[in-house]
Coordinates of C-alpha atoms and ligand atoms in Angstrom, one line a residue:
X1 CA 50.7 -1.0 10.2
X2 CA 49.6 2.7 9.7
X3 CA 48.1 3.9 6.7
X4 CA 51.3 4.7 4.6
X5 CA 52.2 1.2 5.6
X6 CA 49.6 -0.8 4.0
X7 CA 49.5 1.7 1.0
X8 CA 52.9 1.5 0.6
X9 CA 53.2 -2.4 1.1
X10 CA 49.8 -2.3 -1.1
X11 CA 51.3 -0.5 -4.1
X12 CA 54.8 -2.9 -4.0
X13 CA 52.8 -6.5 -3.3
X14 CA 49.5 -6.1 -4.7
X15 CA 47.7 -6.7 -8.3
X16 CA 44.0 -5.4 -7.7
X17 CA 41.2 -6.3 -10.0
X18 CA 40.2 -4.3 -12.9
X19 CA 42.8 -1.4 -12.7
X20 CA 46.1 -0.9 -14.4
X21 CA 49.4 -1.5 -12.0
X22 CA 50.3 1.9 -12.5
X23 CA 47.6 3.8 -11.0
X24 CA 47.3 7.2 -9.5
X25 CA 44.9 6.9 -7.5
X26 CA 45.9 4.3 -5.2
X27 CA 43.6 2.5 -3.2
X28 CA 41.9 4.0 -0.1
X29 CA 42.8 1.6 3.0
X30 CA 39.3 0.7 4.9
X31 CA 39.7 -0.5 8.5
X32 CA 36.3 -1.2 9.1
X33 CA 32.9 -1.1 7.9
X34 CA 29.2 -0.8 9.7
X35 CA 25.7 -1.2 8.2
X36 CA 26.2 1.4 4.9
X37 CA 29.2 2.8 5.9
X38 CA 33.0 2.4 5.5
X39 CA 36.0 4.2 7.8
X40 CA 39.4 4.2 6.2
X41 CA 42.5 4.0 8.0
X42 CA 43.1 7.8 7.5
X43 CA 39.6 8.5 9.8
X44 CA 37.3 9.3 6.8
X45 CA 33.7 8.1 6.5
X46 CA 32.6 6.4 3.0
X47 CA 28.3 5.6 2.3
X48 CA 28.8 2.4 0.4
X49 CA 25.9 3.4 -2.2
X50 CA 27.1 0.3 -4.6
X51 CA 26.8 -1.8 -1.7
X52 CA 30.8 -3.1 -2.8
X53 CA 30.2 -4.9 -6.2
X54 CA 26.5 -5.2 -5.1
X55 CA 26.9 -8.2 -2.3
X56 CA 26.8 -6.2 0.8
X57 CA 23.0 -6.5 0.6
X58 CA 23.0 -6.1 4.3
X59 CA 25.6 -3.8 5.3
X60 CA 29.1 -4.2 6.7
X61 CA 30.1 -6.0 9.3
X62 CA 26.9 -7.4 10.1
X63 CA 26.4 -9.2 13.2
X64 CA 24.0 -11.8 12.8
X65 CA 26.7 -13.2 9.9
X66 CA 29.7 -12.9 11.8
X67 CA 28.2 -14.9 14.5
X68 CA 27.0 -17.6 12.4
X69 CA 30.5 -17.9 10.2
X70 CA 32.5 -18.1 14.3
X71 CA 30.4 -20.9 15.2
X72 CA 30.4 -22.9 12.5
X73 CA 34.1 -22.2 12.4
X74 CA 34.5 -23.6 15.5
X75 CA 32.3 -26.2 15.0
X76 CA 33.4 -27.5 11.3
X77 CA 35.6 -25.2 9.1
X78 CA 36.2 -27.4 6.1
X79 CA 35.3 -31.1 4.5
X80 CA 35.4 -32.6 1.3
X81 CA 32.2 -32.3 -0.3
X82 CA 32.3 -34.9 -2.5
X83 CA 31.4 -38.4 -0.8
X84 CA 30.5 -36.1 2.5
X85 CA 27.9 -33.6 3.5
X86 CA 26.8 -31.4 6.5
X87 CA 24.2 -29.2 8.0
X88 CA 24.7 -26.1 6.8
X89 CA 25.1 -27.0 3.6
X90 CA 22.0 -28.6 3.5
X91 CA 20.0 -26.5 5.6
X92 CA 21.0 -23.7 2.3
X93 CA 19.7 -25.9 0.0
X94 CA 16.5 -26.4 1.8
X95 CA 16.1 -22.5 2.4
X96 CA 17.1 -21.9 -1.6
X97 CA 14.2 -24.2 -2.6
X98 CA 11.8 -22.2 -0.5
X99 CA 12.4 -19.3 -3.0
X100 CA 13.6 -20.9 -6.2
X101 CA 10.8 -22.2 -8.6
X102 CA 8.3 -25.0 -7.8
X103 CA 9.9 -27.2 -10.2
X104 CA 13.7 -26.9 -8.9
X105 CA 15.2 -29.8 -7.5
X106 CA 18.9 -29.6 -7.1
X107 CA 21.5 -27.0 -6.6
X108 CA 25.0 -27.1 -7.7
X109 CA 27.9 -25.0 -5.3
X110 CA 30.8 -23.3 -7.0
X111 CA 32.8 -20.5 -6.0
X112 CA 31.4 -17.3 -7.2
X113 CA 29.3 -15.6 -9.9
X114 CA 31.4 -16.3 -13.0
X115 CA 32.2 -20.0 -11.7
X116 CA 28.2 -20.4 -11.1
X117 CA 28.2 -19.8 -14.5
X118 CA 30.9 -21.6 -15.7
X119 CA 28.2 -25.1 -13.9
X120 CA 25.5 -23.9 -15.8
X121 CA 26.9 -23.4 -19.5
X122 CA 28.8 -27.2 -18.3
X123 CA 25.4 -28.0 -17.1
X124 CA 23.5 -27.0 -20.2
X125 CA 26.2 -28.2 -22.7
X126 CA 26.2 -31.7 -20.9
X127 CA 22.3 -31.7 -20.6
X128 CA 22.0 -32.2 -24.6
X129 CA 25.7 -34.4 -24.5
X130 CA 24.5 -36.7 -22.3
X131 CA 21.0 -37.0 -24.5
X132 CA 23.3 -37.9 -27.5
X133 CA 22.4 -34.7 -28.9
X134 CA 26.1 -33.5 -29.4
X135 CA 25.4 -31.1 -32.4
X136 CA 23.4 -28.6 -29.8
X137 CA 26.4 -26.4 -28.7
X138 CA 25.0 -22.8 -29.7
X139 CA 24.8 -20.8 -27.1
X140 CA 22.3 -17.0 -27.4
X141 CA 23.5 -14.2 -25.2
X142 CA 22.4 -10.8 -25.3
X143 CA 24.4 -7.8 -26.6
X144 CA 26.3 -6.0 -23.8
X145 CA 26.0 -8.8 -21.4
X146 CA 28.7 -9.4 -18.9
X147 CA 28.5 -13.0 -17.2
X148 CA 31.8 -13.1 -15.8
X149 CA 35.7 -13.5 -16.1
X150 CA 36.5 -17.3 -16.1
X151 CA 36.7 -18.5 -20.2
X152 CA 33.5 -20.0 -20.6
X153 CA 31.3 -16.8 -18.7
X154 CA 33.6 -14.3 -21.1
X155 CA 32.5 -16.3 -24.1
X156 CA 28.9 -15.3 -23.3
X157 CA 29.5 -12.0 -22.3
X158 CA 29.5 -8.7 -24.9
X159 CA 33.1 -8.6 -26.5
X160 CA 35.1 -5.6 -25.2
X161 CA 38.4 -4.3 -24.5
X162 CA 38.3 -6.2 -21.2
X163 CA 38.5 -9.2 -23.1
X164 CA 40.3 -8.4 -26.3
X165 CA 43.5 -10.1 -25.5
X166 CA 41.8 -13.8 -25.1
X167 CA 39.2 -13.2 -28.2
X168 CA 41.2 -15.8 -29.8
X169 CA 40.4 -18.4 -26.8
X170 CA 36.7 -17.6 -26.9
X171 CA 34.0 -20.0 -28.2
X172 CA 31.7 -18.5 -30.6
X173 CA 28.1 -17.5 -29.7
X174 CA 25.0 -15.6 -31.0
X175 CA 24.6 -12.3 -29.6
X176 CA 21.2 -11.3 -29.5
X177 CA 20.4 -7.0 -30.1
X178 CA 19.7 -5.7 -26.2
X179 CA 15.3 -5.6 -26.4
X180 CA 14.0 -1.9 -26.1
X181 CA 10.6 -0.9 -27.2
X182 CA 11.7 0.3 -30.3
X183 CA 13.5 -2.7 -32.1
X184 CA 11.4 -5.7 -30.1
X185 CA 9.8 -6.5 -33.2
X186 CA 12.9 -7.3 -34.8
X187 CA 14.6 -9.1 -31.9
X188 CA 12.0 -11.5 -31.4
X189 CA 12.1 -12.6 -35.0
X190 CA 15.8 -12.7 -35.2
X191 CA 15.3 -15.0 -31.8
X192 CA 12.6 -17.1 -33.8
X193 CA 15.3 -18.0 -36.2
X194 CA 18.2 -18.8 -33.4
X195 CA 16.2 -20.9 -31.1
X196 CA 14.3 -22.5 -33.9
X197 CA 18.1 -24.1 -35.6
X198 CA 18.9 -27.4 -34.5
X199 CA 22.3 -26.8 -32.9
X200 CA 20.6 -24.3 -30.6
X201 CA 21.8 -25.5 -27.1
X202 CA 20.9 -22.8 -24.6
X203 CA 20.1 -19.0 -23.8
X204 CA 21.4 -17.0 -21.5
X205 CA 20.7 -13.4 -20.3
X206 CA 21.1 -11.2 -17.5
X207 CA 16.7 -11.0 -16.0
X208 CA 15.4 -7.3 -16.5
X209 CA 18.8 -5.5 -16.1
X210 CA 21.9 -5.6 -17.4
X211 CA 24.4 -5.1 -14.7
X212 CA 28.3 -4.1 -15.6
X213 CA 26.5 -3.7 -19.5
X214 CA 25.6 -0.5 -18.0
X215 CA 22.3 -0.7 -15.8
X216 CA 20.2 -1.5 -18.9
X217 CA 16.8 -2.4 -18.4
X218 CA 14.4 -4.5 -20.5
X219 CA 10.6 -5.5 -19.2
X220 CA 9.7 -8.2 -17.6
X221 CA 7.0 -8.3 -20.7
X222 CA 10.0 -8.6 -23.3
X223 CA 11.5 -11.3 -21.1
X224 CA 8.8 -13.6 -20.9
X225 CA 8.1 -13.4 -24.3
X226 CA 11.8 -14.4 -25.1
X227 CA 12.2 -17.4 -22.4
X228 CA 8.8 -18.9 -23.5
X229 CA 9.9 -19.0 -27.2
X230 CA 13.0 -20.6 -26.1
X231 CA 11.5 -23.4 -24.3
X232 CA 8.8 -23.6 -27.0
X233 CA 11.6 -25.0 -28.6
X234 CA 13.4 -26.9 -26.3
X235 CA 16.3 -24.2 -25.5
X236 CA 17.5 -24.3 -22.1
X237 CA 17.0 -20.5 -20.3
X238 CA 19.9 -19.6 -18.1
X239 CA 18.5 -16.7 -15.8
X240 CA 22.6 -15.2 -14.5
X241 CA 20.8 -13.9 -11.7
X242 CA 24.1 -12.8 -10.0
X243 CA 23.4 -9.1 -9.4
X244 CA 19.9 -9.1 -9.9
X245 CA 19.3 -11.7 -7.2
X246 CA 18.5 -11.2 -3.6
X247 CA 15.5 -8.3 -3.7
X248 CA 17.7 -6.3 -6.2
X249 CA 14.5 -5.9 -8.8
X250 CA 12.2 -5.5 -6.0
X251 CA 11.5 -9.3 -5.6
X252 CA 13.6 -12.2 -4.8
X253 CA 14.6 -13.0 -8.3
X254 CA 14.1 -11.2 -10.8
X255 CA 12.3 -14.0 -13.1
X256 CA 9.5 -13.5 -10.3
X257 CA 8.5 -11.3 -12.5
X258 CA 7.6 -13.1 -15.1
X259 CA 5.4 -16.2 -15.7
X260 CA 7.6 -18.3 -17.1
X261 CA 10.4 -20.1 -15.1
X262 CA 13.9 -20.3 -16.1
X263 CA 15.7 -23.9 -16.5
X264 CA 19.3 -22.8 -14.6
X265 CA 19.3 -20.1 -12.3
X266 CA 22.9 -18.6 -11.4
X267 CA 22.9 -17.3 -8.2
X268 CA 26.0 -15.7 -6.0
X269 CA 26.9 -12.2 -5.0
X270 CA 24.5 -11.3 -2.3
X271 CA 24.0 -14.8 -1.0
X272 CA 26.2 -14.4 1.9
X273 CA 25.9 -10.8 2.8
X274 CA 29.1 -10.4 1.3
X275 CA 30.8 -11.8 4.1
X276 CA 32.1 -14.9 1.9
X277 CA 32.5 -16.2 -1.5
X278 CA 29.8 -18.2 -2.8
X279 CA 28.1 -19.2 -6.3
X280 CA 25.5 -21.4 -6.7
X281 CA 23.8 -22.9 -10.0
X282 CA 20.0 -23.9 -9.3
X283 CA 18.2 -26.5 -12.1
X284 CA 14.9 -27.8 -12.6
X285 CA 13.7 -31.2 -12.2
X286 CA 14.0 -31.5 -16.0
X287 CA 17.7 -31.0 -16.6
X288 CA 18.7 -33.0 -13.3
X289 CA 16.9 -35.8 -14.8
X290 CA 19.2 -35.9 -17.9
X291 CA 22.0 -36.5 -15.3
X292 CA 20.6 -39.3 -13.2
X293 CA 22.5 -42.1 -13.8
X294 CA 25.1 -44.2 -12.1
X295 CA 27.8 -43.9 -14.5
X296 CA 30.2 -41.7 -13.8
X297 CA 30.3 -39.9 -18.1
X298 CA 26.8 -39.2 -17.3
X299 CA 28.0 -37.0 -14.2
X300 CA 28.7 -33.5 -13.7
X301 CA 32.0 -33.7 -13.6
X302 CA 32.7 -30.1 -12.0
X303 CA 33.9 -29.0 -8.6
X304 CA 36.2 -26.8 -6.4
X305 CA 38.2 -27.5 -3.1
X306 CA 35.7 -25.2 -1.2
X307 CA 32.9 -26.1 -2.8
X308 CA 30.2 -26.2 0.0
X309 CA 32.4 -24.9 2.8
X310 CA 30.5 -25.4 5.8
X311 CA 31.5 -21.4 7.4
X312 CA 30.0 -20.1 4.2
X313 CA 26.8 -21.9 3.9
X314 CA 26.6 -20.9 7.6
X315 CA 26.9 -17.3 6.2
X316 CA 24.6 -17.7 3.6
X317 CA 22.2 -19.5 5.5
X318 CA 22.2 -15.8 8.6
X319 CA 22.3 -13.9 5.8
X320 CA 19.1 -15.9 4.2
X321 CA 17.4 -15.4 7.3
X322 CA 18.0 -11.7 7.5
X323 CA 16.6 -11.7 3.8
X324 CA 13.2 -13.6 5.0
X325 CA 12.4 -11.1 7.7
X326 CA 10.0 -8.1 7.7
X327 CA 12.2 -5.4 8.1
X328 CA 14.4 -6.6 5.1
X329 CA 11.4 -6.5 2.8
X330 CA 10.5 -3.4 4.1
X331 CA 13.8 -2.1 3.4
X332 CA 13.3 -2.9 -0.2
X333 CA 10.3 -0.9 -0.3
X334 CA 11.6 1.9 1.5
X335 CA 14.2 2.4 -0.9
X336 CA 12.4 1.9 -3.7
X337 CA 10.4 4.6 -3.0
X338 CA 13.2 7.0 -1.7
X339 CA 14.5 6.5 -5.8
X340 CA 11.1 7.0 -6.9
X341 CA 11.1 10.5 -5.3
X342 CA 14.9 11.1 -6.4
X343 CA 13.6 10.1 -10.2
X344 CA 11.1 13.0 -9.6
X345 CA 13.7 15.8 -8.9
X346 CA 16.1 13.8 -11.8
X347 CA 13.3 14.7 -14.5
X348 CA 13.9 17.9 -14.1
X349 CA 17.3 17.9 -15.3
X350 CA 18.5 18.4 -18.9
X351 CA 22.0 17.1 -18.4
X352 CA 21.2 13.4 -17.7
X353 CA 18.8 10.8 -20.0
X354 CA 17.3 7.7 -19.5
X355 CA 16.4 7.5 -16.0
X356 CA 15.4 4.2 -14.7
X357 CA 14.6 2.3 -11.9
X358 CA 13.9 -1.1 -10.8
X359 CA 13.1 -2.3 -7.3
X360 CA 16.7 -0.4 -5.5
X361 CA 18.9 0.2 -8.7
X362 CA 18.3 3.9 -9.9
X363 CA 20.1 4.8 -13.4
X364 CA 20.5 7.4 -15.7
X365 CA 23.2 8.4 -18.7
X366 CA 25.2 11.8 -18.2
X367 CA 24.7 13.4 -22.0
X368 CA 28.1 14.5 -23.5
X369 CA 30.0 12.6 -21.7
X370 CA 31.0 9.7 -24.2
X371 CA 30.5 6.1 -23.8
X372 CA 30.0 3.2 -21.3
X373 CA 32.8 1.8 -20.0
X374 CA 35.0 1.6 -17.0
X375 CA 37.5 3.4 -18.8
X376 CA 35.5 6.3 -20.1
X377 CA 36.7 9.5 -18.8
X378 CA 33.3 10.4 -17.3
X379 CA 33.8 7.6 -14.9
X380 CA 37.8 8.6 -14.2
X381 CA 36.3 12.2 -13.4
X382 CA 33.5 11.3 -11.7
X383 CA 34.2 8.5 -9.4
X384 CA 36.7 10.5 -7.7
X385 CA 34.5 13.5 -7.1
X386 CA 31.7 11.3 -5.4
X387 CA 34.6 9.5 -3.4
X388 CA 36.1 13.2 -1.9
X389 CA 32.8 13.6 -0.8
X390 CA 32.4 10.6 1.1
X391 CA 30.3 8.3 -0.8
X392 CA 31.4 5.3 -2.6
X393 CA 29.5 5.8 -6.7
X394 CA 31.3 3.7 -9.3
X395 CA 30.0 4.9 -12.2
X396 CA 29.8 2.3 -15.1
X397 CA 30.8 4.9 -17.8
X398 CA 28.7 8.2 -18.5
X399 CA 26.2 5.7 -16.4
X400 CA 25.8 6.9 -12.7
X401 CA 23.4 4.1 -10.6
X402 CA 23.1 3.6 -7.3
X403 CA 22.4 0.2 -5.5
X404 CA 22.5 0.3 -1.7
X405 CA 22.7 -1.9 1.2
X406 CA 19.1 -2.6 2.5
X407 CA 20.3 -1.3 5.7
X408 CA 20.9 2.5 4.4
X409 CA 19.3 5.1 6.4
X410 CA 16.6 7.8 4.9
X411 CA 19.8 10.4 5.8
X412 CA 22.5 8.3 4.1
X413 CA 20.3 8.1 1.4
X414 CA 19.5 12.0 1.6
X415 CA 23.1 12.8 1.5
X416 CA 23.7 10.2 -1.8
X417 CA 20.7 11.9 -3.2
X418 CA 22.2 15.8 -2.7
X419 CA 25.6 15.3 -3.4
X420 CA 24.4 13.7 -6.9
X421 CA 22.2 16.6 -7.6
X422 CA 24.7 19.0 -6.2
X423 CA 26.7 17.0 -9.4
X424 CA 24.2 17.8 -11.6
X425 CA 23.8 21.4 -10.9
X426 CA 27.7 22.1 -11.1
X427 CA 28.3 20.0 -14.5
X428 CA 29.1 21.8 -17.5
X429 CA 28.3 20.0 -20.6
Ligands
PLP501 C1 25.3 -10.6 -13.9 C2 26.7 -11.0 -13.4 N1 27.1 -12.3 -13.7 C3 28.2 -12.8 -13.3 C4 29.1 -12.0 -12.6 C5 30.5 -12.5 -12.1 O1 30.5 -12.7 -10.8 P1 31.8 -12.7 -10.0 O2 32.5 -11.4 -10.1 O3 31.5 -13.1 -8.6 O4 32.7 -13.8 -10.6 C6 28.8 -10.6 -12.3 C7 29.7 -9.8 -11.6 O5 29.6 -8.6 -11.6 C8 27.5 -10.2 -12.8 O6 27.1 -8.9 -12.5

């Protein structure tokens, strides 16, 4: 098919995520990709500076990965995975325990980031169920969070007009204020109060940043404080590090940043390189314990057709090795530093605000240009500039962030880097 083809074919067949049927803009039709970099059908070049939804932690089309899924395809594509195991899924759950924390014993596969959510609220729920300890069903979230799309990870995440139409089928929560500097005070007392009632159940928040909420970032200071109040009290802590996992925050997890060590961790998105779907919901020692028994009520009863599919765990497990070495960490370093000289030239502009970075995610807000949101018109103005000049930015409202591939270039970066400040210098407020 050439490219009117598939667009064509696209526009008549197709429901994409996230964007109205009737749609303008189309969709751009990408033939390949290769480290940072995407080439659509019509010959253009694309820098992926979002690294597509923040999973293509080490490019496109990566070698190393595609090798791993063609052998394991042609060794074992699919089995059951309940009353059956294998290798690679194993061999994962070895490597995951070399980075997870001390006390972690088990991990739990599912599908994605929403349903490696959807395991730990069942997880969490079924920790205090199974305890006789059916009153504890509150669940704390922060404001503006965004766990998800499946009904149990919308119940946790910030109301909004993505999920107005199914308010009516979501469970109740708290919702914590988002922690800045200025209103911690309050927070933590108004946390006091939630984790100290009897049908608290569990906490859960998005480690240090706040991903679709808009690039928010809260200290790892703030954090600690939060999660060791919780389990002062018995509250489970459910770090959803989905986006920030994977060297995103500068170190493997983000809750490496702080002392304290979550009870679930939700992990997915750059576990594979992108190369194929994959959630997984990590526990401590202490909640699996709740759950060993024989009888089947005590177990989790939760699973998926693919869960553990052998070709994935093969993906995650190159992709995991990729992450371990050298150059990967040095990638992370590199980058972090490239933002830490863009953040210089950024301060000097009066059109932007509240520039932040953490490990490779740079942020600021565009003033005057209304809210967060993906459908602010900041975003339908400026996503489309960024994407005429070859670079793939999807701004989360007046909220313009980059998070790259490890595997993009000082010059790909220079060129993400000038076109933005190019931005800057043409905007008029
Ligand atoms: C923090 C966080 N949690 C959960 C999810 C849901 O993951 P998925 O889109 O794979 O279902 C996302 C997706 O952006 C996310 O950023």
């Amino acid at each position: 098919m050439n490219s009117t083809e598939i667009k064509q074919a696209d526009k008549d067949l197709i429901w994409h995520p996230f964007t109205p049927l009737i749609n303008p803009f189309g969709h751009l039709s990408i033939k390949s990709g290769k480290d940072a970099k995407l080439f659509t059908h019509d010959g253009d070049t694309i820098i992926d500076a979002v690294s597509s939804w923040w999973v293509n932690i080490h490019g496109h089309a990566n070698k190393h990965i595609a090798e791993a899924i063609y052998k394991q395809a042609l060794e074992l594509e699919h089995v059951i995975f309940a009353g059956f195991t294998h290798e690679p899924a194993v061999r994962l759950a070895k490597n995951l325990m070399t980075i997870l924390p001390k006390n972690y014993s088990k991990v739990f596969f599912s599908d994605n980031g929403s349903t490696s959510i959807e395991v730990a609220l069942k997880m969490a729920f079924q920790y205090w169920y199974n305890q006789d300890k059916k009153h504890k069903t509150k669940i704390i979230a922060l404001d503006g969070a965004y766990h998800g799309d499946t009904f149990g990870s919308m119940s946790v995440s910030e109301r909004s007009g993505f999920t107005r139409p199914f308010f009516p089928f979501l469970f109740d929560i708290e919702t914590l204020d988002f922690p800045t500097e200025q209103n911690f005070d309050q927070v933590l007392s108004r946390f006091d109060k939630l984790t100290a009632d009897e049908n608290c159940a569990a906490f859960i928040f998005e480690p240090l940043v706040q991903g679709a909420g808009g690039m928010r970032m809260y200290t790892p200071e703030m954090l600690q404080q939060l999660v060791s109040l919780a389990q002062s009290r018995g509250v489970i802590c459910i770090a959803d590090e989905v986006m920030t996992g994977w060297g995103r925050t500068g170190t493997n997890f983000a809750c490496d940043q702080i002392e304290a060590n979550p009870d679930i961790t939700c992990i997915s998105k750059g576990i594979t390189g992108g190369a194929l779907p994959l959630g997984i919901t990590a526990c401590s020692s202490k909640i699996e314990a709740v759950f060993q028994s024989e009888e089947i009520s005590k177990a989790l009863l939760h699973g998926h057709s693919y869960t553990g599919n052998p070709m994935i765990c093969a993906a995650a497990n190159a992709s995991f090795e990729l992450f371990e070495a050298d150059e990967c960490k040095a990638n992370i370093q590199r980058i972090n530093q490239r933002h830490q000289q863009f953040v210089e030239k950024l301060n000097s502009y009066e059109n932007i605000e509240n520039i932040r970075l953490r490990g490779t995610i740079v942020a600021f807000d565009l003033k005057g240009f209304g809210e967060t949101g993906y459908d602010s018109d900041a975003r339908k103005k400026i996503y489309p500039y960024f994407l005429e000049r070859g670079i793939l930015i999807r701004p989360l409202g007046n909220v313009i962030y980059l998070l790259p591939p490890y595997v993009i270039t000082d010059e790909e970066l220079d060129q993400v880097y000038d076109s933005i400040l190019t931005f800057l210098d043409n905007l008029i407020n």
